[in-house]
Amino acid sequence: MSSSLRPRTLRAQLVSGQIVLLTALSLVIGGVAVLALHAFLMNNLDREVTTLRPAPPGSPYGPPGINARIFPDGSIGGTVELPGWEEPRALTEDEIAVLAATPSGLRTVDLGEAGEFRVTTDRMGIKGLPLSAVTDIVWQMVWILAGLIVAGAAVVALAGRVVVRRALVPLDRVAETATRVSELPLHEGEVALAERVPEEDTDPATEVGKVGLALNKMLGHVDQALKARHDSETRVRQFVADASHELRTPLAAIRGYAELTRRSGEDLPPAVTHAMGRVESEALRMTSLVEDLLLLARLDAGRPLESEDVDLSRLVLDVVGDARIAGRDHHWRLALPEEPVVVPGDVQRLHQVLGNLLSNARTHTPPGTTVTTGLSVHNGRIDLTVTDDGPGVPEGLEVFERFARGDSSRSRAAGSTGLGLSIVAAVVGAHHGDVAVESVPGRTTFTVSLRTARSQAEHTTGPAQGATLVA
């Protein structure tokens, strides 16, 4: 059976199975009944043929059927008559030839237009009765059974749908519970997995009850696992936040003493001066790492950000200007719409997002790379893009994972912590936005999508329409 014709739902499969079984059983019973009826009628007909008395010689009245004599010379002569005929007629030469070739005993012969007859032959003559009565009764039986089978299939189809629908109501409730669970945000923070299959649908004595009971057990295990995961993540976040907070003070002291030693004016050996410079540099790098970890811990804890109208156009100009000073060996370009683009958010964090993206482009691309920062508005959404023509992101690298590291194709400059893009993803997520990357050798684009303060669909613009391209 073709997959397009095969019943898809369990209800359809059950109802169609009932119809098929009923039809098959009815056909078997009907076939046996027809065969039994045919055998019974044939036995009666054979008995009548056997006891049939031929008409006296010269009598114009004979029984319906075949009444023929075999003469001493072997020739055959006689009449044939069917019910409804006014009088018998003489046998034709073809009919006589068929009868002459018929062996003795009870036989069925076909006399063409006259139809089939059940005949018996002996030395004196041939006598027989028409089979039309038996055939008509058998065919009537066949048509009656066919009608009953069709009517029965229709009744089973209608009644079966009602019965099956009622029987599968508990399964529907189990499916609804599973659907509600599938719609829960299980990946976000603490989740109270209170959904369970109703107790009436967890009877282990029924098939549906077994499914409901198994689903409840699975949901219980998942609930415990989610709580354990949340508790573990909470402890880790708290540890990172506490450790980062506690590390700020000693790191500030290390930097202070290193800077004090450098500015003391005393003549120090070159090796000591170099060592103190490295201590101060690494302390600064560790401070940056601690600040990043502390920020991620706060974002993971769901602490709300400040929200005010931020002019992204002005923000892009400022951050790209800073990047141009920091990376003079790169080419920095802008693609901004003519109208200012305003978005609700935390200006400092959005500044950090763009700064991290530009720093990532500068750090992981060779000198001479062109980096283009663009803004566009599409149906109430703002897309902030940073595109470079560098070697691209290594295949399979999850760039937004924490401490993600690329290979030599995007070399790391000293000072990178591997947290820049993970902070971008966390801050954008806290703004209810999305961030994505598309990369092929020669072109890498990071896209940050944010919501506008108000719908600006009528002012939809892009780098190709109404954009100002600045070298």
Tab-separated table of N, CA, C and O in Angstrom, residues 8 10 16 125 134 212 219 257 270 326 331 385 395 398 441:
chain	number	residue	atom	x	y	z
A	8	ARG	N	-2.906	7.406	8.601
A	8	ARG	CA	-1.825	8.024	9.355
A	8	ARG	C	-2.103	8.011	10.853
A	8	ARG	O	-1.204	7.803	11.647
A	10	LEU	N	-3.849	6.899	14.553
A	10	LEU	CA	-4.204	5.651	15.214
A	10	LEU	C	-5.691	5.382	15.092
A	10	LEU	O	-6.112	4.225	14.916
A	16	SER	N	-10.112	1.444	10.229
A	16	SER	CA	-9.892	0.729	8.973
A	16	SER	C	-9.605	-0.747	9.226
A	16	SER	O	-10.033	-1.614	8.456
A	125	GLY	N	-33.493	-43.039	-22.789
A	125	GLY	CA	-33.683	-41.635	-23.140
A	125	GLY	C	-32.870	-40.702	-22.251
A	125	GLY	O	-32.052	-41.122	-21.425
A	134	VAL	N	-31.830	-22.540	-10.002
A	134	VAL	CA	-30.732	-22.586	-9.022
A	134	VAL	C	-29.834	-21.364	-9.167
A	134	VAL	O	-29.448	-20.716	-8.186
A	212	GLY	N	0.876	6.727	30.398
A	212	GLY	CA	0.779	7.880	31.295
A	212	GLY	C	1.645	7.718	32.524
A	212	GLY	O	2.313	8.672	32.962
A	219	LEU	N	8.863	12.469	33.757
A	219	LEU	CA	8.786	13.881	34.133
A	219	LEU	C	9.342	14.099	35.536
A	219	LEU	O	9.968	15.136	35.805
A	257	TYR	N	51.054	48.444	43.554
A	257	TYR	CA	52.440	48.318	43.991
A	257	TYR	C	53.381	48.266	42.788
A	257	TYR	O	54.499	48.815	42.833
A	270	PRO	N	67.689	46.537	35.124
A	270	PRO	CA	66.789	46.351	33.964
A	270	PRO	C	65.900	45.114	34.104
A	270	PRO	O	64.741	45.137	33.726
A	326	ALA	N	42.758	52.472	17.682
A	326	ALA	CA	43.441	51.298	18.221
A	326	ALA	C	44.002	50.396	17.133
A	326	ALA	O	44.994	49.692	17.361
A	331	HIS	N	41.447	48.778	7.857
A	331	HIS	CA	40.609	49.769	7.167
A	331	HIS	C	39.203	49.684	7.763
A	331	HIS	O	38.565	48.635	7.724
A	385	THR	N	25.591	45.124	12.066
A	385	THR	CA	26.481	44.135	11.457
A	385	THR	C	27.920	44.623	11.502
A	385	THR	O	28.197	45.810	11.362
A	395	GLU	N	35.952	26.245	10.817
A	395	GLU	CA	34.735	25.438	10.756
A	395	GLU	C	34.551	24.646	12.040
A	395	GLU	O	35.483	24.043	12.558
A	398	GLU	N	32.506	27.097	17.944
A	398	GLU	CA	31.381	27.788	18.565
A	398	GLU	C	31.894	29.097	19.149
A	398	GLU	O	32.363	29.148	20.292
A	441	PRO	N	35.641	31.820	3.980
A	441	PRO	CA	36.948	32.451	3.759
A	441	PRO	C	36.809	33.728	2.923
A	441	PRO	O	36.272	33.714	1.814
